Coordinates of C-alpha atoms in Angstrom, one line a residue:
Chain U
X23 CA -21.0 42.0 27.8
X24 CA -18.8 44.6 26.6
X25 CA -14.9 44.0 26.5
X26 CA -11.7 44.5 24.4
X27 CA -11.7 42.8 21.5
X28 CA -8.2 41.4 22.0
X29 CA -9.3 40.3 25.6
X30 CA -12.2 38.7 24.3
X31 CA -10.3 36.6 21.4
X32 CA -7.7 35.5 23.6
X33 CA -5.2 37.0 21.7
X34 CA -4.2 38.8 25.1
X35 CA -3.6 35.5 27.2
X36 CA -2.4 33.4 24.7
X37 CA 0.0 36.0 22.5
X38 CA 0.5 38.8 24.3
X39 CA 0.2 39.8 28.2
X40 CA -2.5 42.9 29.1
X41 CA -0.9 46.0 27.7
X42 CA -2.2 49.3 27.2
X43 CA -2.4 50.6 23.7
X44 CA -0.1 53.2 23.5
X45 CA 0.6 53.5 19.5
X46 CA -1.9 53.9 16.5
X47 CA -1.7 50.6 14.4
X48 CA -3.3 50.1 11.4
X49 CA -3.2 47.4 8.8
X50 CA -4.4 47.4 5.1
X51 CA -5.2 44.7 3.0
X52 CA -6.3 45.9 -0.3
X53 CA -7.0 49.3 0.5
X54 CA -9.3 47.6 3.8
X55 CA -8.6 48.2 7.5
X56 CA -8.6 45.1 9.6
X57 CA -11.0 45.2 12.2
X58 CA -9.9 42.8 14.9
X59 CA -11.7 39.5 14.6
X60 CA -12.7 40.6 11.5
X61 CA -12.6 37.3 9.0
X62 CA -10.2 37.1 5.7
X63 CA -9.8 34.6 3.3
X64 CA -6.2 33.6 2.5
X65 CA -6.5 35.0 -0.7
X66 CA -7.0 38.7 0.6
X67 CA -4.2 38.1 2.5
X68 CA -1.8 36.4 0.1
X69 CA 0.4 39.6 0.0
X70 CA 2.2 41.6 3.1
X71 CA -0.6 44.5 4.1
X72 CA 0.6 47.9 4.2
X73 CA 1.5 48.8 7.5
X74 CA 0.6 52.5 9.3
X75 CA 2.4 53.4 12.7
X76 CA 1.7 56.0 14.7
X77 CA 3.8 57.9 17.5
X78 CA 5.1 60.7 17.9
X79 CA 8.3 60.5 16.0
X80 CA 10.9 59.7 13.4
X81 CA 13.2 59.1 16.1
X82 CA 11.3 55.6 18.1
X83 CA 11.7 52.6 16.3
X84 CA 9.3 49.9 16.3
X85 CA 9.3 46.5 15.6
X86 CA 5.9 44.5 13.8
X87 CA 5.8 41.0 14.6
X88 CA 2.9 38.7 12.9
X89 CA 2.3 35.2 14.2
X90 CA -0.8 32.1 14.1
X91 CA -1.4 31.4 17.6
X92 CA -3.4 28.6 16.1
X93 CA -1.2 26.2 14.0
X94 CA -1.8 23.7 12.8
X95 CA -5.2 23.5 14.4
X96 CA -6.8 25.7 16.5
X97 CA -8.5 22.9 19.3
X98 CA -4.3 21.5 19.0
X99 CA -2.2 23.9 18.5
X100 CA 1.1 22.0 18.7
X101 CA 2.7 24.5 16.4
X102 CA 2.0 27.6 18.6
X103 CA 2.8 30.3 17.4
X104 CA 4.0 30.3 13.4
X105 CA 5.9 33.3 12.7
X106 CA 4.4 34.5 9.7
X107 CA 6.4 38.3 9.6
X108 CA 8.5 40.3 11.5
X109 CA 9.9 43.9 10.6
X110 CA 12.3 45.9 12.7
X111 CA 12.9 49.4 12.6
X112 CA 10.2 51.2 11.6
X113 CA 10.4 55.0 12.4
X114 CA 7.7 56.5 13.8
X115 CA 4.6 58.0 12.0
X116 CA 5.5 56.0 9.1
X117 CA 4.8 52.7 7.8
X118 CA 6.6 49.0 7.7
X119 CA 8.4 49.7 4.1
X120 CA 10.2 52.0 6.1
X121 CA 11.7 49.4 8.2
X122 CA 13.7 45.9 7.4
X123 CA 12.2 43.2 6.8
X124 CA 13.7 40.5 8.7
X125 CA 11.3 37.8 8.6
X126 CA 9.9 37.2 5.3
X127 CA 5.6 37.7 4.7
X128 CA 4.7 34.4 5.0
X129 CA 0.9 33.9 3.1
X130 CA -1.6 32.6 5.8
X131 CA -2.6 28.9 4.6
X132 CA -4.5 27.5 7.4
X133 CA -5.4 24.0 7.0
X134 CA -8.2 23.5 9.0
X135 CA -10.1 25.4 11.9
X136 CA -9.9 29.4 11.8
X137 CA -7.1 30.4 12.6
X138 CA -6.3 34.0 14.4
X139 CA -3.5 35.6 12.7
X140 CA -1.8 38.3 15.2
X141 CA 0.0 41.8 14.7
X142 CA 1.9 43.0 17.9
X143 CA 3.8 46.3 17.2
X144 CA 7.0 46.5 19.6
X145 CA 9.3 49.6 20.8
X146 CA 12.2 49.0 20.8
X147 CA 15.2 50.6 22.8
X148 CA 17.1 51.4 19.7
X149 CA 17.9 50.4 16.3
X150 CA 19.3 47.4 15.0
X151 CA 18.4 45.7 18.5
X152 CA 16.0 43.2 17.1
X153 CA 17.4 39.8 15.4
X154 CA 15.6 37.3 13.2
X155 CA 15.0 34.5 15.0
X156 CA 16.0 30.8 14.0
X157 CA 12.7 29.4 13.1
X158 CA 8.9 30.1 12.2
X159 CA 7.1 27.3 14.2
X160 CA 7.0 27.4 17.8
X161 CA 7.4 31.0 17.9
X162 CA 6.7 32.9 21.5
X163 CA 6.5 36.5 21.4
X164 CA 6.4 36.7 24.8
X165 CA 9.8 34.9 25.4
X166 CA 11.2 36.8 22.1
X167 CA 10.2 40.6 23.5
X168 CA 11.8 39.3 26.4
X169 CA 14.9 38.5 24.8
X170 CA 15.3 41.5 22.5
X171 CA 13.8 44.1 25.3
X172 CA 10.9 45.0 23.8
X173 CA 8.6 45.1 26.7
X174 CA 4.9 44.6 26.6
X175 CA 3.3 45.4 23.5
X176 CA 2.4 49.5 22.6
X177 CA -0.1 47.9 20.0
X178 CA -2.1 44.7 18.9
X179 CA -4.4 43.9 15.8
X180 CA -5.8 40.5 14.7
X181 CA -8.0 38.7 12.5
X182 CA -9.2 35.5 11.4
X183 CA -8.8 33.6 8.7
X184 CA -10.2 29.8 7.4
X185 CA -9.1 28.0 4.4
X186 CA -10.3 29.2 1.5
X187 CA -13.4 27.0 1.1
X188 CA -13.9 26.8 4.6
X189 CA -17.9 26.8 6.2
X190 CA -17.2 27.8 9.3
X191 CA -17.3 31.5 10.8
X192 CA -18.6 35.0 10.1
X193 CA -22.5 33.3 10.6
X194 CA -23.4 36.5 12.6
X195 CA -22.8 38.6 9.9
Chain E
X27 CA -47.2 -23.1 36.0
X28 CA -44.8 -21.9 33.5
X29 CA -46.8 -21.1 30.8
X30 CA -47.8 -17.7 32.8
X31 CA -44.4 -17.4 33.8
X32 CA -44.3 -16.9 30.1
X33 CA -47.0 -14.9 29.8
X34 CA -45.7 -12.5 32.1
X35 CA -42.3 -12.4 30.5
X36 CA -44.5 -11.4 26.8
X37 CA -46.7 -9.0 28.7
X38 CA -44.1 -7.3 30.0
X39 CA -41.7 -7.4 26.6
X40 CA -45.0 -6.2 25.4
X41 CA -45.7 -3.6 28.0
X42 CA -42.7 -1.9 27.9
X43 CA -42.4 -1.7 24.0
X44 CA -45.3 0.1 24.2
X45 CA -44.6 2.0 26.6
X46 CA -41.8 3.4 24.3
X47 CA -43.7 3.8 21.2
X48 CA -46.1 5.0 23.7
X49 CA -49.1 4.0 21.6
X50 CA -50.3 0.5 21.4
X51 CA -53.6 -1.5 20.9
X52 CA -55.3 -2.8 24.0
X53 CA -53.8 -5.9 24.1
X54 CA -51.2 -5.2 26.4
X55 CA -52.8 -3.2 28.4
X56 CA -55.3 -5.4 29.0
X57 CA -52.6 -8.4 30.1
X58 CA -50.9 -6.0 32.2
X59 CA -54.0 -5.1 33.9
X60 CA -54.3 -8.8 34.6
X61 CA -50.9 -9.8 35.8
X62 CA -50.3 -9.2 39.5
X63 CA -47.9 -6.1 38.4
X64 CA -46.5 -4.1 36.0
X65 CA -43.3 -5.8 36.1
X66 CA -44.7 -9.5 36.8
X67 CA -43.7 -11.8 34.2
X68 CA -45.8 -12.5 31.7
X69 CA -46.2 -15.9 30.0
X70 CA -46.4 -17.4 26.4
X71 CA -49.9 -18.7 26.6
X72 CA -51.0 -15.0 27.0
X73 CA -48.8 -14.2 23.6
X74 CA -50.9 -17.1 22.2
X75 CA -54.0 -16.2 23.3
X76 CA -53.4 -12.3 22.3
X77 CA -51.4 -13.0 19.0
X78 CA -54.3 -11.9 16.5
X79 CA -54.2 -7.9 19.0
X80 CA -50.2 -7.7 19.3
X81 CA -49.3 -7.3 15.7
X82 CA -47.4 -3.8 16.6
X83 CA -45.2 -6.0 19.2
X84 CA -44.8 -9.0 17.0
X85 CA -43.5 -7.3 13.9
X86 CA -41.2 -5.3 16.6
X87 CA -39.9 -8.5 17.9
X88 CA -40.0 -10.3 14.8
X89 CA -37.1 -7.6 13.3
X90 CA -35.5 -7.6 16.9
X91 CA -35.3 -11.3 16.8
X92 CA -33.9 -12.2 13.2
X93 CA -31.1 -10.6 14.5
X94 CA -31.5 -12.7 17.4
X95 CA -32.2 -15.4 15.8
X96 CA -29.1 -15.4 13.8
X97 CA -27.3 -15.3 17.1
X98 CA -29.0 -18.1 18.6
X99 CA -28.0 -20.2 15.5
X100 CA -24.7 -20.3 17.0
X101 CA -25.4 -21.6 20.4
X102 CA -26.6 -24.8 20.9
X103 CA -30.3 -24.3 21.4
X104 CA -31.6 -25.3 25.0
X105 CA -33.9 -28.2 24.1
X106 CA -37.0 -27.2 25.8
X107 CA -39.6 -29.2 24.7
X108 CA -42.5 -26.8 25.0
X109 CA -40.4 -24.1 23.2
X110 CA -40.4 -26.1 20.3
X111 CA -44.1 -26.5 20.8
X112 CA -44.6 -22.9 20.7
X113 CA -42.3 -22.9 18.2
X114 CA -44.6 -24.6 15.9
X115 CA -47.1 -21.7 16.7
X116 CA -46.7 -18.5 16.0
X117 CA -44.0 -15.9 15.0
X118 CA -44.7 -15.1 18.9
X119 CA -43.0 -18.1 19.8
X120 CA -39.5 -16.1 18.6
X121 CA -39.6 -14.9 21.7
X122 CA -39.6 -17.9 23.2
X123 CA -36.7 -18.8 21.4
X124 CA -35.4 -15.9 22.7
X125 CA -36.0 -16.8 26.0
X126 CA -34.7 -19.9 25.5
X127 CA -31.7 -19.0 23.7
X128 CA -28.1 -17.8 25.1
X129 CA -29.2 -15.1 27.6
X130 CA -31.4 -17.7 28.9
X131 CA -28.9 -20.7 30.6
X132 CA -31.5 -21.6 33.1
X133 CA -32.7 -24.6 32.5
X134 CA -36.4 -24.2 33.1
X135 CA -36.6 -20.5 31.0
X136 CA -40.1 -21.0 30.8
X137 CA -41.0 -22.0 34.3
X138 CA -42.0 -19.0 36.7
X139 CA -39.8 -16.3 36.2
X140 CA -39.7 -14.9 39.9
X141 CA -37.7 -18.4 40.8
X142 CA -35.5 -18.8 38.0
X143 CA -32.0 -18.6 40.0
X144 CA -29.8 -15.8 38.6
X145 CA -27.8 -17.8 35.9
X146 CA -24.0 -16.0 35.1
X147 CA -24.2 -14.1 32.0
X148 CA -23.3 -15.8 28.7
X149 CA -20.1 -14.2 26.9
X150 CA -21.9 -13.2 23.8
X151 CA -24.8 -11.6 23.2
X152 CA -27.3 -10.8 20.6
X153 CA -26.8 -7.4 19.6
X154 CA -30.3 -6.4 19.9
X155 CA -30.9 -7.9 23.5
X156 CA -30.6 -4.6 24.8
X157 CA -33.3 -4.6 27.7
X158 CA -33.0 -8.9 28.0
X159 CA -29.4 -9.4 28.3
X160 CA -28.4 -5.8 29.4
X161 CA -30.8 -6.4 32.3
X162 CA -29.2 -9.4 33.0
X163 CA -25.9 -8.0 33.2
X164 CA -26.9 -5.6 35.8
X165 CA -28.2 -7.9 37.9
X166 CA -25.4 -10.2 37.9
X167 CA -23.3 -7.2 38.3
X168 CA -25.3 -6.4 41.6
X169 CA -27.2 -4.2 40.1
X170 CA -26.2 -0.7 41.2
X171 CA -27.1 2.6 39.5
X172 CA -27.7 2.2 35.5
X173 CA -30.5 0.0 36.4
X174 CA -32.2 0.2 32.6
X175 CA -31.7 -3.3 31.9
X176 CA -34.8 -4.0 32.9
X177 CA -36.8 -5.6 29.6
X178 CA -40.0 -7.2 30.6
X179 CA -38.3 -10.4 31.1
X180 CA -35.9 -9.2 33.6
X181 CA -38.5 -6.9 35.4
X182 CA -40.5 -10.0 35.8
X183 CA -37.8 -11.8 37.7
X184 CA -38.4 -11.7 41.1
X185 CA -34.9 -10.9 41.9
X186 CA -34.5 -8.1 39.5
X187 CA -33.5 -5.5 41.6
X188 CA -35.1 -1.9 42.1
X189 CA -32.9 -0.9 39.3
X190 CA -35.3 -2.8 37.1
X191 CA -37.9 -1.3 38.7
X192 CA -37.8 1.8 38.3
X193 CA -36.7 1.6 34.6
X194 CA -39.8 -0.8 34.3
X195 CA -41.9 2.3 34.3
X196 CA -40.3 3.9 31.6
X197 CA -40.6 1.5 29.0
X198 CA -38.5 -0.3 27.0
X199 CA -36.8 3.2 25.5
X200 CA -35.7 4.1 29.0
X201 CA -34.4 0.7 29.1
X202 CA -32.4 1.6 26.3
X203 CA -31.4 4.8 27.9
X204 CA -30.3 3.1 30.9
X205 CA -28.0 0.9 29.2
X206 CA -26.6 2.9 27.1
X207 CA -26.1 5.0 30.1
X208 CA -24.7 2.7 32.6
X209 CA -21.2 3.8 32.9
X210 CA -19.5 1.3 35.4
X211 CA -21.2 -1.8 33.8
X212 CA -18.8 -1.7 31.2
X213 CA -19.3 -5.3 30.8
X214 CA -19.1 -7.3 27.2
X215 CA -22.5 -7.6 26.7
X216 CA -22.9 -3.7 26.3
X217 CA -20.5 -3.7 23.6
X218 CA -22.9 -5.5 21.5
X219 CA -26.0 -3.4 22.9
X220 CA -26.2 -2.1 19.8
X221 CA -29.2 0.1 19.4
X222 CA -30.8 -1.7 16.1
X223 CA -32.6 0.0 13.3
X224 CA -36.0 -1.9 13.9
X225 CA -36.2 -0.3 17.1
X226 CA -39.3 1.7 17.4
X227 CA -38.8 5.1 16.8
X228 CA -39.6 5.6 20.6
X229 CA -36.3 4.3 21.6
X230 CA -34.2 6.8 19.5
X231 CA -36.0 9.6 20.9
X232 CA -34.3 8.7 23.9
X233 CA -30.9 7.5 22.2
X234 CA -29.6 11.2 21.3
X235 CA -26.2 11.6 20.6
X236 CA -25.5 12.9 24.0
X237 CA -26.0 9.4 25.4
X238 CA -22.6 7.5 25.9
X239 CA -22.3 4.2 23.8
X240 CA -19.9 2.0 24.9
X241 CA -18.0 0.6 22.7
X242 CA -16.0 -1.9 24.8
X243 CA -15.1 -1.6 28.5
X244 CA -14.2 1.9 29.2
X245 CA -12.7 2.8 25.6
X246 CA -16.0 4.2 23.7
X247 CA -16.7 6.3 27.1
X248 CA -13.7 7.9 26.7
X249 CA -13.2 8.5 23.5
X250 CA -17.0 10.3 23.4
X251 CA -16.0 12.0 26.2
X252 CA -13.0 13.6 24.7
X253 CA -14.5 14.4 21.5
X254 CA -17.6 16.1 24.1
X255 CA -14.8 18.5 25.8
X256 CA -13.0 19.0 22.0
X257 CA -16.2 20.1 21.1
X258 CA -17.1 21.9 23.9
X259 CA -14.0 24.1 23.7
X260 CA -14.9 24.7 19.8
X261 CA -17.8 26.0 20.8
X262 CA -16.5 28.4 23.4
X263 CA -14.2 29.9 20.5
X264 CA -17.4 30.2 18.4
X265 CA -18.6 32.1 20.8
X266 CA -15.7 34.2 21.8
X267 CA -14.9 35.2 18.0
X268 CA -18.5 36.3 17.4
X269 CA -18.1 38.3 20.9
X270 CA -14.8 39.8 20.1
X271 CA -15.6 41.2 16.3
X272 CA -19.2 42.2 17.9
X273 CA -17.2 44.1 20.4
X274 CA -15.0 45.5 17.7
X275 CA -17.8 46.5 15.6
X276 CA -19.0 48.3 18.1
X277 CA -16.1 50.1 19.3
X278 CA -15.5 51.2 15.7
X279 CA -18.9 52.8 15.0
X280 CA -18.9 54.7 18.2
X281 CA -15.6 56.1 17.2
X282 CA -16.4 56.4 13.5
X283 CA -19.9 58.3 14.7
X284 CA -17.8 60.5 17.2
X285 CA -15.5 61.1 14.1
X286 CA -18.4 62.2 11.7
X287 CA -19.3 64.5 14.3
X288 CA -16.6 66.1 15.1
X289 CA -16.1 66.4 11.0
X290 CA -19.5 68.1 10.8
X291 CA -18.9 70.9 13.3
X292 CA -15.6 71.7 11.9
X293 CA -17.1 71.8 8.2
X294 CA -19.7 73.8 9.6
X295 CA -17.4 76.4 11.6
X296 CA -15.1 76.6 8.2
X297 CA -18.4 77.5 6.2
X298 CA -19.3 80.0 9.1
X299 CA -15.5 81.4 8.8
X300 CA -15.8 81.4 4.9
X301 CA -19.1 83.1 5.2
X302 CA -17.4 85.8 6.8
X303 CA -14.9 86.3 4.7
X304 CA -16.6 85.9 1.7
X305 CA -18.0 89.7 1.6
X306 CA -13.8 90.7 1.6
X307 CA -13.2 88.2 -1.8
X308 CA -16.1 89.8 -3.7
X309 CA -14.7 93.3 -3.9
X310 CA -11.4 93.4 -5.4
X311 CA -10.0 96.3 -3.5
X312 CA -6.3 97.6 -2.7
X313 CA -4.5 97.1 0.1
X314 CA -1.9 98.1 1.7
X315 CA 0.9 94.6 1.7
X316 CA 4.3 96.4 2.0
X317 CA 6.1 95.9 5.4
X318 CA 6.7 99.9 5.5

C-alpha cells in the first residue's frame, strides 16, 4: 500500500487540499532533514529550523507557513490549527532568513497525543501581499491562502512530535 | 415436593458453575444426569445429600453469597420455615437463603420451581446475583434477546423463556456474558450486576473488556461506546503515521539509491576524463597561449 506520505498522514485533507509539488522544500533541524512523519521531540525542535527553498528564481516569493493541525489533542482538536510560524517573502533558491518573519517561531509543546506539526510553502503573487494574521489558535490555511491569494500549496513537509516524555509512537522503528 | 424443586434449583446453580469453570467433580454431573433436564430445577435435598462432593460449588457460592448475604440482611427475610431448617445445615443452605431472600418474593421459593408464578422484580439486588436476579429481570422484561439471565434457578423455572435456554447450555459464564450483554434490559438490577471477584476464573474469560457493562440505564453503554470509537480512531492514526513515515522512508531510499548512482557514474566518467588527461599534466611542455 504505497502512497504519499502527506496523503497518508492526513495532512492533505485536514491542512491542505491535493496539490502537486512544484518547489524543493527542505527543513533542518540541527543539521537533520525532516523526513515527513518522521518523529521529534520538542526539544529538537525548540528553535526555528533552517529553511531551504527551491525554484527557479530570486525573483518568486514565497511564503512558509507552520501550523498543529492537532491542538490541543489530536482525537479533539478544538484548537485546529495553532499557528506556530509564518514567513513571507522569501526569494527563490534561498532560505527563510531571507524573508520576514511575520509570525513569530513558536516552540512545539504538545500536551498530550502526537501531534503533526505542518510546513506548507506558498507563492505568492508579489511581495508584501501576505499579512500576519490576528491570532495563533484556530488557524485555517486553507481560508488564509485564500485570503492572501496564495493558491494551493507548491510544497508541504511535516512531522510529528509528543511531549517530551511521551510513550507513544516511533514503535516500528 | 419442594425439596426437589430445590434440588433442581442447586443442580442447576451447580451445573452451570461448572459448566464455566468447566471442570468439576462428579457430583453435579451426576444430579444433572438424574433431573429430568439440564435446566430442571434442582432441589436442596440433593445439595444435602451431595454436600460432602460439591465443595468447588459451595466455596463458589459461599464467597458469592456473603455478598449476598449482606444484602439480604437488609430485607426482611421471608420466613420460610424449612429454610431455616436447612439453615441449620450446611453452608449449602446459603443458597437457600438465597433463594429465599429478595430476588425470591414468591412465597413458596422452595416449592417446585416450574410453578412458582413470575413474581415482579425487587428494586435492589445483590450485586453478585448475576445469573438469579439478572435472569429474573429478563423474564419479567419478556424476555427478548440478551437471554443470559438464565442461572440454574431461573433455567429451572418452567416459564423461563428460550432465552434461558439457550444460555443454560453455556454455563453460568455465558450467563454472565449475556447479561452483561443485554443492551435493552437496561433495567436497575444490571447496574448492580457487578461481576465479583470470587467469580471463578471461567466467568472472566468471558467478561473481556469488550463486553458492555452497564452502569445504570443506558449511561455506561454509552459512555463505553464512545470511549470504543475514541479509541478506534486512535488506532487508525497509529496506523496511518506508521504508514505515512514507512512510505516516506521508502520514497527517500529509492531517491537517495538513484542519487548514489547517478554520483558513481559521474565520479567514474571524471576519473575516465582525468585519466585522459593525465598523460598531458605529466610532461611540462610549451604551448602556444597567445591569441595571435
Amino acid at each position: 500500500m504505497s502512497g504519499d506520505p502527506l496523503v497518508l498522514g492526513h495532512v492533505v485533507g485536514d491542512v491542505v487540499d491535493p496539490f502537486v509539488k512544484s518547489v524543493s522544500l527542505k527543513i533542518f533541524y540541527n543539521n537533520r532533514q525532516v523526513l515527513n512523519g518522521a518523529e521529534l521531540k520538542p526539544s529538537a525542535v525548540v528553535n526555528k529550523p533552517r529553511v531551504d527553498v527551491g525554484g527557479d528564481e530570486l525573483r518568486v516569493f514565497y511564503t512558509l507557513i507552520m501550523v498543529d493541525p492537532d491542538a490541543p489533542n489530536p482525537s479533539n482538536p478544538t484548537s485546529r490549527e495553532h499557528l506556530h510560524w509564518m514567513v513571507t517573502d522569501i526569494p527563490g533558491t534561498t532560505d527563510a532568513t531571507f524573508g520576514r518573519e511575520i509570525v513569530g517561531y513558536e516552540s512545539p509543546s504538545p500536551v498530550s497525543g502526537i501531534h503533526r506539526m505542518v510546513f506548507a510553502l506558498f507563492q505568492q503573487l508579489g511581495r508584501e501581499s501576505v499579512f500576519a494574521p490576528e491570532m495563533r489558535p484556530n488557524f485555517n490555511t486553507r481560508s488564509f491562502a485564500r485570503e492572501h491569494y496564495l493558491g494551493p500549496p507548491v510544497a508541504a513537509v511535516y512531522f510529528n512530535c509528543q511531549r517530551e516524555s511521551g510513550s507513544g509512537g516511533r514503535r516500528f522503528r | 415436593m419442594w425439596s426437589s424443586g430445590l434440588d433442581n434449583h442447586s443442580n442447576n446453580k451447580t451445573n452451570n458453575i461448572d459448566n464455566g469453570n468447566s471442570g468439576h467433580g462428579g457430583g453435579s454431573r451426576i444430579i444433572s444426569s438424574s433431573s429430568s433436564s439440564r435446566s430442571s430445577p434442582s432441589s436442596t435435598s440433593s445439595i444435602l445429600l451431595r454436600t460432602p462432593r460439591r465443595r468447588t460449588m459451595e466455596e463458589v457460592w459461599k464467597d458469592i453469597n456473603l455478598t449476598s448475604l449482606h444484602h439480604e440482611r437488609r430485607f426482611a427475610p421471608l420466613p420460610e420455615p424449612h429454610h431455616h431448617h436447612h439453615h441449620h445445615h450446611h453452608r449449602a443452605m446459603i443458597l437457600q437463603d438465597f433463594l429465599s431472600g429478595p430476588c425470591f418474593t414468591v412465597s413458596r421459593a422452595n416449592a417446585a420451581v416450574e410453578d412458582i408464578p413470575l413474581p415482579p422484580p425487587p428494586p435492589l439486588l445483590p450485586p453478585t446475583a448475576l445469573s438469579l436476579s439478572s435472569g429474573r429481570e429478563l423474564q419479567y422484561l419478556g424476555g427478548g434477546g440478551g437471554g443470559g439471565g438464565g442461572s440454574a434457578l431461573m433455567n429451572g423455572h418452567s416459564r423461563s423463556s428460550s432465552n434461558s435456554n439457550g444460555s443454560r447450555v453455556h454455563g453460568q459464564a455465558n450467563n454472565n456474558d449475556n447479561n452483561a450483554r443485554s443492551g435493552p434490559f437496561m433495567s436497575p438490577s444490571f447496574s448492580d450486576a457487578v461481576i465479583g471477584p470470587s467469580s471463578p476464573a471461567g466467568f472472566f474469560s468471558f467478561c473481556s473488556k469488550k463486553r458492555v457493562m452497564p452502569e445504570g440505564p443506558g449511561i455506561g453503554g454509552d459512555r463505553r461506546y464512545k470511549r470504543m470509537i475514541k479509541n478506534r480512531e486512535s488506532a487508525a492514526r497509529s496506523r496511518a503515521r506508521k504508514q505515512a513515515y514507512t512510505n516516506e522512508l521508502e520514497l527517500e531510499v529509492a531517491h537517495l539509491l538513484e542519487e548514489n548512482a547517478k554520483l558513481k557514474k559521474q565520479l567514474e566518467e571524471l576519473r575516465l576524463a582525468m585519466d585522459a588527461q593525465l598523460p598531458n599534466r605529466i610532461a611540462l611542455k610549451r604551448s602556444s597561449s597567445a591569441p595571435f
